[in-house]
Coordinates of C-alpha atoms in Angstrom, one line a residue:
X1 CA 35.1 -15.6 -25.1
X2 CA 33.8 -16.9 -28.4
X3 CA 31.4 -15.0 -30.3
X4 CA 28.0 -17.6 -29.0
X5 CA 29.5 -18.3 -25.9
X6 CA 26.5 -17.2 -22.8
X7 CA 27.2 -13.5 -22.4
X8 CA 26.1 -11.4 -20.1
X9 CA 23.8 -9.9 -22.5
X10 CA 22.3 -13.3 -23.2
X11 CA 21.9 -13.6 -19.7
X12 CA 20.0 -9.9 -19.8
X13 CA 18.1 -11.6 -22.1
X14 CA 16.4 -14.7 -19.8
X15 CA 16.1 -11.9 -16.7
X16 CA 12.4 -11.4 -15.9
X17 CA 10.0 -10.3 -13.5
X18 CA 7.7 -12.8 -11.2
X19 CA 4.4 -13.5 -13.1
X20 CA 2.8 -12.1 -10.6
X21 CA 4.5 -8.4 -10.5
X22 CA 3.4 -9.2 -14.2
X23 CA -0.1 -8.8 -13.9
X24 CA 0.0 -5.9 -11.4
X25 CA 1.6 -4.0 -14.2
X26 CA -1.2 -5.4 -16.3
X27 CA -3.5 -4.1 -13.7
X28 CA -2.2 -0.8 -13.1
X29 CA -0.5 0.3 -17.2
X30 CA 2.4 2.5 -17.4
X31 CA 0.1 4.2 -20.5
X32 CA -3.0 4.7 -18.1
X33 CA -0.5 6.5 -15.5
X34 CA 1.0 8.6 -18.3
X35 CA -2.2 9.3 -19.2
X36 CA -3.3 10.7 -15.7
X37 CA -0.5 12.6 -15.4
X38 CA -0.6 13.9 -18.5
X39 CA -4.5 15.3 -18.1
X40 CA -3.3 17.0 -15.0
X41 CA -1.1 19.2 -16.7
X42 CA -2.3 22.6 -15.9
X43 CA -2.4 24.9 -19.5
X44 CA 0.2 27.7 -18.8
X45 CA -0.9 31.0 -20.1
X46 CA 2.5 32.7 -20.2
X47 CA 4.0 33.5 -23.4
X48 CA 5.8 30.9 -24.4
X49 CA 10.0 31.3 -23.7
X50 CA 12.1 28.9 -25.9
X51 CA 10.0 25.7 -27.1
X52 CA 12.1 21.7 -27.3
X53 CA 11.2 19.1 -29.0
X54 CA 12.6 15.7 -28.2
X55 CA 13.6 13.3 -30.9
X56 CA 13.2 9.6 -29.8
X57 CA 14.7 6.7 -32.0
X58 CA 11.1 6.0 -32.9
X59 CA 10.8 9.9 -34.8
X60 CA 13.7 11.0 -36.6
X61 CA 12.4 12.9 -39.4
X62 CA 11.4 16.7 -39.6
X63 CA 8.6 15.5 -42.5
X64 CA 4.6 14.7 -40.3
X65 CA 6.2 14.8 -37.2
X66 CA 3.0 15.8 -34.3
X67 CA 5.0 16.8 -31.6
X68 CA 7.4 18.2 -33.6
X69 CA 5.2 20.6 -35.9
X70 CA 2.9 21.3 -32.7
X71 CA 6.2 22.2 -31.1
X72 CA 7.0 24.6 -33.8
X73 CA 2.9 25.9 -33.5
X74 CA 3.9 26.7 -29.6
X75 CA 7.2 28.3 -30.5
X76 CA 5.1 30.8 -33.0
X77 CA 3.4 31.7 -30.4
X78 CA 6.2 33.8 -28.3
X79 CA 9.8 35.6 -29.0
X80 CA 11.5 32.3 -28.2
X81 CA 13.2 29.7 -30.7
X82 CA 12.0 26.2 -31.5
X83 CA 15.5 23.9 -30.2
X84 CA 15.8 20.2 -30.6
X85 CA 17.8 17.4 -29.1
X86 CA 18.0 13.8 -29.2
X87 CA 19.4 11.9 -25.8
X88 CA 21.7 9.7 -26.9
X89 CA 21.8 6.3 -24.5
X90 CA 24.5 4.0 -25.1
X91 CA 23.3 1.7 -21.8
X92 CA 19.8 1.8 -23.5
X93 CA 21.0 0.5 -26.6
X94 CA 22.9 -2.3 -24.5
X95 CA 20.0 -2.7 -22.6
X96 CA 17.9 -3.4 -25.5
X97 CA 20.4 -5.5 -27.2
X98 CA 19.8 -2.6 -30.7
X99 CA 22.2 -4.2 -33.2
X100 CA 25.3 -2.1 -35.0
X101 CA 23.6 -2.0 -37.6
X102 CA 20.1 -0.1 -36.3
X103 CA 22.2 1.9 -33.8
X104 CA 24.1 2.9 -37.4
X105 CA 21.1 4.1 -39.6
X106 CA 19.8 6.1 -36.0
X107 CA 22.9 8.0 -35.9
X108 CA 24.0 8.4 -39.9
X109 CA 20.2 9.7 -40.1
X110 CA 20.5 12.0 -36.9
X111 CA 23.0 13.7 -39.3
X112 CA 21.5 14.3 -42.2
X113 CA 18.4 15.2 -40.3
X114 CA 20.5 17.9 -38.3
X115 CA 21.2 19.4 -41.5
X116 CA 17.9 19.6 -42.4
X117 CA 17.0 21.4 -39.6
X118 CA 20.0 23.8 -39.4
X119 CA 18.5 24.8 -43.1
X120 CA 16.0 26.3 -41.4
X121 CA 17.9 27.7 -38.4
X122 CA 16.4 25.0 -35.9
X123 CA 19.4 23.6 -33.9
X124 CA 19.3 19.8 -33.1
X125 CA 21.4 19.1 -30.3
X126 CA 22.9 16.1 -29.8
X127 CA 23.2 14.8 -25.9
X128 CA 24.2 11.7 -24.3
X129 CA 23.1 10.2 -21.4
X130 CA 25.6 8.5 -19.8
X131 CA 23.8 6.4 -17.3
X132 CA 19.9 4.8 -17.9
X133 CA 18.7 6.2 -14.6
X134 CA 20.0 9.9 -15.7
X135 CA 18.2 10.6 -18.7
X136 CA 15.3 12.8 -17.4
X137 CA 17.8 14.7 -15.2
X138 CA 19.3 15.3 -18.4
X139 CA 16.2 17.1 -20.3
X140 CA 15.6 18.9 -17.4
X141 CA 19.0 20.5 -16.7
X142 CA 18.8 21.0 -20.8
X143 CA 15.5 22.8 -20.5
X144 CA 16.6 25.0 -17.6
X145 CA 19.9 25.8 -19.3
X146 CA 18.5 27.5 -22.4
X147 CA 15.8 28.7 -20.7
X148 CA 12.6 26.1 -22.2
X149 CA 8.9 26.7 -20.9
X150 CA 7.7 23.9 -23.6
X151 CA 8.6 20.2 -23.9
X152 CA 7.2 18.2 -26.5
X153 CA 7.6 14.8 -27.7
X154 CA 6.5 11.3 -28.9
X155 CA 4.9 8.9 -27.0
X156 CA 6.8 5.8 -26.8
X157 CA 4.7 2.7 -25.7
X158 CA 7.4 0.4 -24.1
X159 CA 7.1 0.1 -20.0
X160 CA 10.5 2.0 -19.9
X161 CA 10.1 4.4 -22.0
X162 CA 6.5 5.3 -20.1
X163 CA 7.7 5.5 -16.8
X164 CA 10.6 7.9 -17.6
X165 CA 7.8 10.1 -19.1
X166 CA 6.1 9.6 -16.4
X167 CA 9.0 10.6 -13.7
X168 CA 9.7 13.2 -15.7
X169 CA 6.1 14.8 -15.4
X170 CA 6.3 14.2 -11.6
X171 CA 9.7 15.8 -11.7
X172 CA 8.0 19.0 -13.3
X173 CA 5.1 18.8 -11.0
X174 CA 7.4 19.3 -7.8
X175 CA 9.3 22.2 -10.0
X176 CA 6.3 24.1 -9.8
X177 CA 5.2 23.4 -13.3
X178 CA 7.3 26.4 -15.1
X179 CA 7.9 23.9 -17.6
X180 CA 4.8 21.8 -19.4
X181 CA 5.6 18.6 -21.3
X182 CA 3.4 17.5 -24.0
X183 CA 3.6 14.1 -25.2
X184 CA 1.8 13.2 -28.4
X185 CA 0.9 9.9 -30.3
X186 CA 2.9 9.7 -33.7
X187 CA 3.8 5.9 -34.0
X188 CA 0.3 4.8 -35.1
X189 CA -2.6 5.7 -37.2
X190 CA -5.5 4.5 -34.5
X191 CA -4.1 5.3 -31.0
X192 CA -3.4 2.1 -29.2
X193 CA -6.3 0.8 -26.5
X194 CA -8.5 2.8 -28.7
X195 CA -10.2 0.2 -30.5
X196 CA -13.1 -1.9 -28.7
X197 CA -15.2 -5.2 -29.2
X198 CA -18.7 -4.6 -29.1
X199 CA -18.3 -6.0 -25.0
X200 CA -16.1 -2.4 -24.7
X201 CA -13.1 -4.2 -24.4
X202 CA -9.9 -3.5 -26.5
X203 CA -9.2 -6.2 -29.2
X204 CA -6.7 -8.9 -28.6
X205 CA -7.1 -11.1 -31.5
X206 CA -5.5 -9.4 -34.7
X207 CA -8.3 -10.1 -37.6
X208 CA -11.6 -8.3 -35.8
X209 CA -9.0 -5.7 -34.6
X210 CA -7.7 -5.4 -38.7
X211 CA -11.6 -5.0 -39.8
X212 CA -12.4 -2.5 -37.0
X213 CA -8.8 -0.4 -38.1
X214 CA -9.9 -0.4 -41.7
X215 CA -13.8 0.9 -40.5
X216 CA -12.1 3.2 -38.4
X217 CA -10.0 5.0 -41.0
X218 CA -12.6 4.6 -43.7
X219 CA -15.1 6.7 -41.3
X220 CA -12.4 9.5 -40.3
X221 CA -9.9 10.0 -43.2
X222 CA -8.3 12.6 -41.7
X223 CA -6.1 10.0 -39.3
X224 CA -4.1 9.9 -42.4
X225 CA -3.8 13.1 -43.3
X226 CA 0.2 14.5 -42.2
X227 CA 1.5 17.4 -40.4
X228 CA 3.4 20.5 -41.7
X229 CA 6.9 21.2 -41.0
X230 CA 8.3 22.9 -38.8
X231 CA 8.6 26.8 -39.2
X232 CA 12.1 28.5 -39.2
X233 CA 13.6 30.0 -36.5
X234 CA 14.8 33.6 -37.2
X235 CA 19.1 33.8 -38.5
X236 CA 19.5 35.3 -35.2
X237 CA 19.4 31.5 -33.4
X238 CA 22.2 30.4 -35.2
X239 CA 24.1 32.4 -32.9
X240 CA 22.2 32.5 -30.2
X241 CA 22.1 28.9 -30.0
X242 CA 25.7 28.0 -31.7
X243 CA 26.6 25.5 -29.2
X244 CA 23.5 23.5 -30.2
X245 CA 24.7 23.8 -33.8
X246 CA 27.7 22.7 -33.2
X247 CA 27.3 19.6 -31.0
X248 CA 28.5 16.4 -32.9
X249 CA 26.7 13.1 -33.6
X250 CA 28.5 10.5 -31.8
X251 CA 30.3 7.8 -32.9
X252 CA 29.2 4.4 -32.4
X253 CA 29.8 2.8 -29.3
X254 CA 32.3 0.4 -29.2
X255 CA 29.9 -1.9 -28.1
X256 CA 28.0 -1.1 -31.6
X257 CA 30.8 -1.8 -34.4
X258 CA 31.1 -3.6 -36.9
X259 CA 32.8 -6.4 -37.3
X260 CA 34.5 -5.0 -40.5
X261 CA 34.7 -1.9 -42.2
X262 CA 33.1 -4.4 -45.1
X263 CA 30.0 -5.3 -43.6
X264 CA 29.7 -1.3 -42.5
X265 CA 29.9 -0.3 -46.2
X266 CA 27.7 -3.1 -47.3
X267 CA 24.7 -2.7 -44.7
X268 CA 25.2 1.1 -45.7
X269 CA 24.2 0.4 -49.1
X270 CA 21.3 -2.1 -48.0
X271 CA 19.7 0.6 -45.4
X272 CA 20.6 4.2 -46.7
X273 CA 19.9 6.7 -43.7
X274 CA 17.9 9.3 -43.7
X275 CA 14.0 10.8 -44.8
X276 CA 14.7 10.6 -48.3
X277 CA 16.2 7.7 -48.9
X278 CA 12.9 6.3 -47.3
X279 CA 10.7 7.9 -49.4
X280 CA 12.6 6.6 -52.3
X281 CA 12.3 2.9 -51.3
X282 CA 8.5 3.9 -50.6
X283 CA 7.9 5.1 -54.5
X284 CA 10.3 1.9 -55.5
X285 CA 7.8 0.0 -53.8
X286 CA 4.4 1.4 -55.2
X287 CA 5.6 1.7 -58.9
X288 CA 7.4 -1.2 -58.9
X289 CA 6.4 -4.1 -56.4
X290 CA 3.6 -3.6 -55.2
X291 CA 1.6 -5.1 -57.9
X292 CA 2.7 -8.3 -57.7
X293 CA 3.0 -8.1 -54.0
X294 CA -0.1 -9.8 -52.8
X295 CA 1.0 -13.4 -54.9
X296 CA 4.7 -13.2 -54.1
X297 CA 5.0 -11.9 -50.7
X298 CA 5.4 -15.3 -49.2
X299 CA 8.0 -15.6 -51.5
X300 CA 11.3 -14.9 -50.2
X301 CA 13.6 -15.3 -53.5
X302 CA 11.0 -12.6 -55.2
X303 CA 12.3 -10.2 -52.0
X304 CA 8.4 -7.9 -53.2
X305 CA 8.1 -6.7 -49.8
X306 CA 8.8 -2.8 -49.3
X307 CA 11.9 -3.0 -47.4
X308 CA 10.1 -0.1 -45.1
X309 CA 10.6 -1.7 -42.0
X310 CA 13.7 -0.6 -40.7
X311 CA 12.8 3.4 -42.0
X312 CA 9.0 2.4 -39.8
X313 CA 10.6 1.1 -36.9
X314 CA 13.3 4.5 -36.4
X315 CA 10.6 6.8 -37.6
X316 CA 12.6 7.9 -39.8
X317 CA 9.3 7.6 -42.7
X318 CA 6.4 8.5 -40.9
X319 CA 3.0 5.6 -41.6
X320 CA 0.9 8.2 -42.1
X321 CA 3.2 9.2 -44.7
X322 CA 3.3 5.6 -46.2
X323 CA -0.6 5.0 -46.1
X324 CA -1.4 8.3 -47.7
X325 CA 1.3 8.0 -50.7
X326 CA -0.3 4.6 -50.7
X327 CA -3.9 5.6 -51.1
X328 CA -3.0 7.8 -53.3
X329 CA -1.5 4.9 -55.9
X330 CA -4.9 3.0 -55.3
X331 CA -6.4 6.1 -56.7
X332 CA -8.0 7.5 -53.7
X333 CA -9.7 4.0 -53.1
X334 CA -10.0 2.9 -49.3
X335 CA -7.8 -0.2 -48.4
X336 CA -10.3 -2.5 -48.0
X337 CA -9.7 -6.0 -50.4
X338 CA -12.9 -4.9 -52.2
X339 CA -12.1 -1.4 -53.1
X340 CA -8.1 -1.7 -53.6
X341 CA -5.2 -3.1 -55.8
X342 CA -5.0 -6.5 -54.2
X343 CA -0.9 -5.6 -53.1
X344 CA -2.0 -2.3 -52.1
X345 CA -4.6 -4.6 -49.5
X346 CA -2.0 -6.9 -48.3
X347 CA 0.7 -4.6 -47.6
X348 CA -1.5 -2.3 -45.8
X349 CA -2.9 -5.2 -43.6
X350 CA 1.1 -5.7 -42.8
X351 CA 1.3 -2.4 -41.8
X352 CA -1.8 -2.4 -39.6
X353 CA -0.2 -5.7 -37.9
X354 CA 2.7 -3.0 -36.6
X355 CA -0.3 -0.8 -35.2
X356 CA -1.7 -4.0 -33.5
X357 CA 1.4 -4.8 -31.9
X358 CA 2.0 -1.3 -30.6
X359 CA -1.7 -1.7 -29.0
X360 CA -1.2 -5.1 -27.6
X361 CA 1.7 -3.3 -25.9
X362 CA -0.3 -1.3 -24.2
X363 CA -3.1 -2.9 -23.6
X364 CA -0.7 -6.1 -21.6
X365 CA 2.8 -3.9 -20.6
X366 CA 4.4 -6.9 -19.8
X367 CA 4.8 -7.9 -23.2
X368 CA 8.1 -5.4 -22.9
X369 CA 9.2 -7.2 -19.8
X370 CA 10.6 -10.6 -20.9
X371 CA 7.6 -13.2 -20.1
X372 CA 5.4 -14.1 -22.7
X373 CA 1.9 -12.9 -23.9
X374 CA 0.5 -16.3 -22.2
X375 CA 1.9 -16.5 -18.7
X376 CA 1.9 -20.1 -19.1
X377 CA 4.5 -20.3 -21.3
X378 CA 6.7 -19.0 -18.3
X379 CA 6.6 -22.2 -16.8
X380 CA 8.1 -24.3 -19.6
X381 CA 11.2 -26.2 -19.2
X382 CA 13.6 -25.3 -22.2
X383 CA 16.6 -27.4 -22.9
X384 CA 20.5 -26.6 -22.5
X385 CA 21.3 -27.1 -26.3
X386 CA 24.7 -24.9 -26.9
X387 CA 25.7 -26.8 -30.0
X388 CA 22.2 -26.6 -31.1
X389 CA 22.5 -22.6 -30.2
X390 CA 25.8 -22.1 -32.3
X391 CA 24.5 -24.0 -35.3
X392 CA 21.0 -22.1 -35.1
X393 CA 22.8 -18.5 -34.7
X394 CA 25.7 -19.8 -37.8
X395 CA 22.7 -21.1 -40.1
X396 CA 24.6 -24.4 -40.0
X397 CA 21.7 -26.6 -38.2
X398 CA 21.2 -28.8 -41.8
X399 CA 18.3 -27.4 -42.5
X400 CA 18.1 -25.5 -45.2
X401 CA 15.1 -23.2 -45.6
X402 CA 16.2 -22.4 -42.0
X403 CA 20.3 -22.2 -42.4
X404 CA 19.1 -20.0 -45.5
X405 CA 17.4 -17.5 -43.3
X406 CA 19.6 -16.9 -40.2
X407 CA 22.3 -16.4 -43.3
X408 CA 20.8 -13.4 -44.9
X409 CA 20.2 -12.0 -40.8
X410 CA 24.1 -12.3 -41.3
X411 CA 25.0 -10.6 -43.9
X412 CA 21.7 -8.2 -44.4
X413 CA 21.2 -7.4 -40.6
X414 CA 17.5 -8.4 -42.1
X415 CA 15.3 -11.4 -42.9
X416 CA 12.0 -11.9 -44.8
X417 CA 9.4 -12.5 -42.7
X418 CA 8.3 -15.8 -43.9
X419 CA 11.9 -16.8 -42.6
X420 CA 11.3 -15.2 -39.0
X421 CA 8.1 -17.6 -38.7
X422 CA 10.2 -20.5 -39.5
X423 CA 13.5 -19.9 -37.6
X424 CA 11.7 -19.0 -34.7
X425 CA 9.6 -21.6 -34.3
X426 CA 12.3 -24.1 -35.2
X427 CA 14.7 -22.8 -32.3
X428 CA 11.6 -22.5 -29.5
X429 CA 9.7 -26.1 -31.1
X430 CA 12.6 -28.1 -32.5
X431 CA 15.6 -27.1 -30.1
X432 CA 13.6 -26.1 -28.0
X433 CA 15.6 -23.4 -26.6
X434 CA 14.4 -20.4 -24.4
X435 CA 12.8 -18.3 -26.8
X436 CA 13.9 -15.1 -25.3
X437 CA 17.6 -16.1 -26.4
X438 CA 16.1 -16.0 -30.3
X439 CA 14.5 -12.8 -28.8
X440 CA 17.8 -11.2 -28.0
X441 CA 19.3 -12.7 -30.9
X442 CA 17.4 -10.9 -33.3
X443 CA 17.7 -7.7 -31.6
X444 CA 21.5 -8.0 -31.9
X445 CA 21.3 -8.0 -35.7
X446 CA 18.5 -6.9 -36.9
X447 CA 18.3 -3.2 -38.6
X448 CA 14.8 -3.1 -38.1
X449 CA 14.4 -4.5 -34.7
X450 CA 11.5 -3.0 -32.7
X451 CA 10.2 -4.5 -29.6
X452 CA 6.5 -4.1 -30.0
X453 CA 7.0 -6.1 -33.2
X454 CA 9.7 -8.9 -31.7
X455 CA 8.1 -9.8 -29.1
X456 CA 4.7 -10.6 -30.8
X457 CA 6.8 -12.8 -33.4
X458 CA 8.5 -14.8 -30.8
X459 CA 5.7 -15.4 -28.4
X460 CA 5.6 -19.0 -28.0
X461 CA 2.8 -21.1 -28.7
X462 CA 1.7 -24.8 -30.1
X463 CA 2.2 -23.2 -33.7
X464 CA 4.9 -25.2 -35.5
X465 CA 6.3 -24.6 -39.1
X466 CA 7.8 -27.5 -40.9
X467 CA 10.7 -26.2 -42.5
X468 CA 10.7 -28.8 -45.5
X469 CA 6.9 -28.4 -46.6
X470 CA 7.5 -24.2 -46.1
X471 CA 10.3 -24.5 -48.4
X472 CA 8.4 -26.0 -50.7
X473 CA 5.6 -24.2 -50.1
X474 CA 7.2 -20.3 -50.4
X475 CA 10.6 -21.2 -52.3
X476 CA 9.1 -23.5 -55.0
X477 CA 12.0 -23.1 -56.9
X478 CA 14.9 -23.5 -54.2
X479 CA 16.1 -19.9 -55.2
X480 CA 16.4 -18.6 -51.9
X481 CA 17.9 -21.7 -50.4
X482 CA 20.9 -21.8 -53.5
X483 CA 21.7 -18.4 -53.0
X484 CA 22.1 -18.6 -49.1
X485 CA 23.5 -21.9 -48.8
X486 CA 25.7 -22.2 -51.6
X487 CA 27.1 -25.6 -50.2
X488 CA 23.6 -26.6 -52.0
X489 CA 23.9 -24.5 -55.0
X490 CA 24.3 -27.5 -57.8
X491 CA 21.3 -29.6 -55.9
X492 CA 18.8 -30.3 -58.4
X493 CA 15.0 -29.9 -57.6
X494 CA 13.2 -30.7 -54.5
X495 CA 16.5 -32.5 -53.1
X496 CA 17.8 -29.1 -52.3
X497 CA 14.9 -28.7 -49.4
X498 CA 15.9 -32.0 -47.7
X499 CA 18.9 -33.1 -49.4
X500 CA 19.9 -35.5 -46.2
X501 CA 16.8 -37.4 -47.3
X502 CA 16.3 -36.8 -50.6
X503 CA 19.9 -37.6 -51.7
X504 CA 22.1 -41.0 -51.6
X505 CA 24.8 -41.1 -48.7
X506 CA 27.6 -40.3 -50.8
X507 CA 25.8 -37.6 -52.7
X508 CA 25.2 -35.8 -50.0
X509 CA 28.6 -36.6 -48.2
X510 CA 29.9 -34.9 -51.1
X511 CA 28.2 -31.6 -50.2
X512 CA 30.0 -30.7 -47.4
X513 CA 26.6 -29.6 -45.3
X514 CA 25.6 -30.6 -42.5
X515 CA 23.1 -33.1 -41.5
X516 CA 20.0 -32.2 -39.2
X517 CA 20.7 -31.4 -35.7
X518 CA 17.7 -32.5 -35.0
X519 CA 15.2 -35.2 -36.1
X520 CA 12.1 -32.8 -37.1
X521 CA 9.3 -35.2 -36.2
X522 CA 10.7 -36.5 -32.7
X523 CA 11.9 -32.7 -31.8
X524 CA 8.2 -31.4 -32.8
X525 CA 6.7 -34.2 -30.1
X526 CA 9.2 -33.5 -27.8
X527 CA 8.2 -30.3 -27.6
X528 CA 4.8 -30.4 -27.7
X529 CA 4.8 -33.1 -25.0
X530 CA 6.8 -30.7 -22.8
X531 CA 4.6 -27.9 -23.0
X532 CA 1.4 -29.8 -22.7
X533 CA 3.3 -31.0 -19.0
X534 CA 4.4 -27.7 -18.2
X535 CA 1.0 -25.6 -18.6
X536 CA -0.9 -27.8 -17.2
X537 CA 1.0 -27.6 -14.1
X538 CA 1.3 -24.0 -14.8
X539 CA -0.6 -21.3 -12.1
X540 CA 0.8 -17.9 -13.6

């Protein structure tokens, strides 16, 4: 099968629930059940045995970890050890579509984090799942094996991820409750749900909600303050534990290589694993991009954003960890546009569209379920393009400012965000194609794929980017496009954003790029036409 041929993971990809099961889940949130269970949880009293914390992909650092350092508080508190383990899911990872290149940093970073630990006698154990449906059987026979009255952990805010929690609880419930699980929230600064309108309802529209996070955080300053470490275990748990020590990090699946060792070694060097090589890239950032980053973030050929997103979106650098090194630049200032740097401002209001996202999540769960935000957009017709599909996934469609983008996805496993806008919208407006297959696509190859943050970028809507005028617009000078699409390296000035207009025939023959796949103006009616039709005949 060639490489864009309909897989069965693209098809994974267009699977959905009914509308309608949709908005019971709405109704009735995995968060709001986790939270139930969760405040039933009796307090046990007995000295604590052995205390685990569980590493998801969205925590792997020992540096401001909650449940990790509350963990270590609860281990302090008995003769036990603090243990740690991170269940390894290959059929998640499939599931989810994670890309080589993300499942790469998790477990290269695993590693080095494992060493940090084992320097201070804390074993990190490293399990794998072999089946989806198995994993909370998993920590449970883990925690009765070495003996574990604590588990702690991070929430996670997708639907799957909250109802394992959530079984797992139950599970411990009909044990008797000689084990407790504590789940903490870590991802965000403001707890998701937790802001309101003045009506008492939580925010859906991202500006009011970005005011009411910076009020928020200027009113309680503590919500950036970190966590400590964890404490040591005693030497003694080096033995008592060696197995732990010694359990390997696995290899990628073969589902998650490469497709050379020369891409591994290259996307290595791009996205170094680990806490430190985060915090580096963070103090790159505030020393040496950040000032200009308000003007020139737009601006893909300047590349001024942080590059954070991938070391966000594994946890690997904590945002509390960010936004305080970040305040600290801005000289204590508070990040409102009056009070700080102008970049410091703008890159914190990118940051607080990740907390936003996490919160949409859980305010409307079936975000995480493959139908849009709107329900509407459920009924559209999409077309049967695969021509259109192969050129859109090569960067081959003829257009340039898009081509440009889906080229650095290739060879970056990364793309600036002005380019995710515009490649998006082309594929759902212009080729109209299925969104969720751009969806999927990005999760394939993206190192910094999360879902709370995909989804919101590919929700459809009536939005539509004109690739020509963005080009001109955010890569005045063509840099971007030259570098990417070297077929139009040698084009001279604005030609290079349209050269199958903009140059004579045999100029452009010459080139040896494509032309348009599409005609922009008639693709942009056709589409608009077709979802004017389709949600007004829409009943979601």
């Amino acid at each position: 099968m060639s490489k864009h041929e309909r897989s069965s993971s693209q098809d994974d990809a267009l699977r959905h629930p009914s509308t309608k099961r949709a908005k019971e889940v709405d109704q009735h949130t995995p968060m709001s059940e986790l939270d139930s269970l969760l405040s039933d949880e009796k307090s046990n009293n007995a000295t604590p045995r052995n205390v685990l914390h569980w590493f998801r992909s969205k925590d792997i650092r020992m540096q401001d970890n909650k449940a990790l350092s509350a963990a270590s508080q609860k281990a302090k508190e008995g003769k036990g050890s603090l243990l740690t383990m991170y269940l390894f899911s290959p059929a998640d990872m499939d599931w989810h579509g994670t890309s080589p290149a993300r499942t790469d940093l998790i477990l290269q970073s695993l590693g080095l984090l494992k060493e940090e630990l084992a320097g201070k006698n804390i074993p990190l154990a490293l399990v794998t799942a072999k089946e989806r449906k198995e994993k909370v059987q998993d920590v449970l026979e883990f925690a009765k094996e070495h003996d574990v009255s604590h588990i702690y952990a991070n929430i996670e805010y997708e639907v799957d991820e909250l109802r394992r929690d959530c079984k797992l609880l139950r599970h411990l419930g009909d044990a008797g409750k000689d084990v407790l699980f504590t789940a903490l929230h870590d991802q965000t600064v403001v707890k998701p749900s937790e802001l309101k309108t003045g009506g008492g309802g939580p925010h859906k529209v991202f500006t009011p909600y970005h005011r009411a996070w910076l009020e928020t955080v200027r009113k309680q300053p503590k919500l950036l303050e970190t966590v400590p470490d964890p404490e040591g275990n005693d030497k003694s748990a080096t033995q008592d534990f060696k197995k732990l020590f010694d359990s390997k990090v696995p290899e990628l699946p073969e589902s998650k290589q490469y497709a050379s060792a020369d891409d591994q070694k290259r996307i290595r060097k791009l996205w170094p694993a680990g806490h430190s090589a985060g915090m580096e890239r963070l103090e790159h950032f505030l020393t040496k991009k950040v000032e200009d980053y308000a003007v020139t973030r737009s601006e893909p050929a300047k590349d001024s954003s942080s590059r954070l997103s991938a070391y966000f979106s594994t946890g690997i650098v904590s945002v509390r960890e960010a936004l305080s090194a970040a305040k600290k630049h801005n000289e204590g200032q508070h990040f409102d546009a009056s009070d700080a740097d102008p970049g410091i401002a703008a890159w914190v209001r990118e940051i607080v569209f990740r907390e936003f996202y996490r919160h949409m999540m859980v305010i409307t769960p079936h975000n995480a379920m493959n139908l849009p935000q709107n329900l509407k957009f459920d009924n559209i017709q999409w077309e049967d393009d695969e021509e259109g599909w192969y050129k859109w996934c090569e960067g081959k469609l003829g257009v340039p400012f898009v081509d440009a983008g889906m080229r650095q996805l290739k060879a970056e496993a990364y793309m600036h965000n002005r380019l995710r806008m515009n490649t998006s919208s082309y594929l759902r407006t212009n080729l109209l194609l299925d969104y969720r297959r751009g969806e999927r696509w990005f999760a394939e190859n993206l190192v910094d794929w999360d879902l709370s943050n995909n989804t919101q970028g590919w929700e459809p809507s009536y939005t539509v980017f004109n690739p020509v005028s963005q080009a001109e617009k955010n890569d005045k000078d063509g840099d971007f496009i030259r570098k990417w699409v070297p077929e139009l390296k040698d084009v001279k000035g604005k030609a290079v954003f349209a050269p199958d207009q903009r140059l004579s025939k045999a100029e452009f023959e010459k080139l040896g790029y494509p032309r348009p796949h599409v005609d922009f103006s008639e693709s942009k009616d056709r589409a608009l036409s077709r979802y004017k039709a389709d949600l007004a005949d829409a009943d979601p």
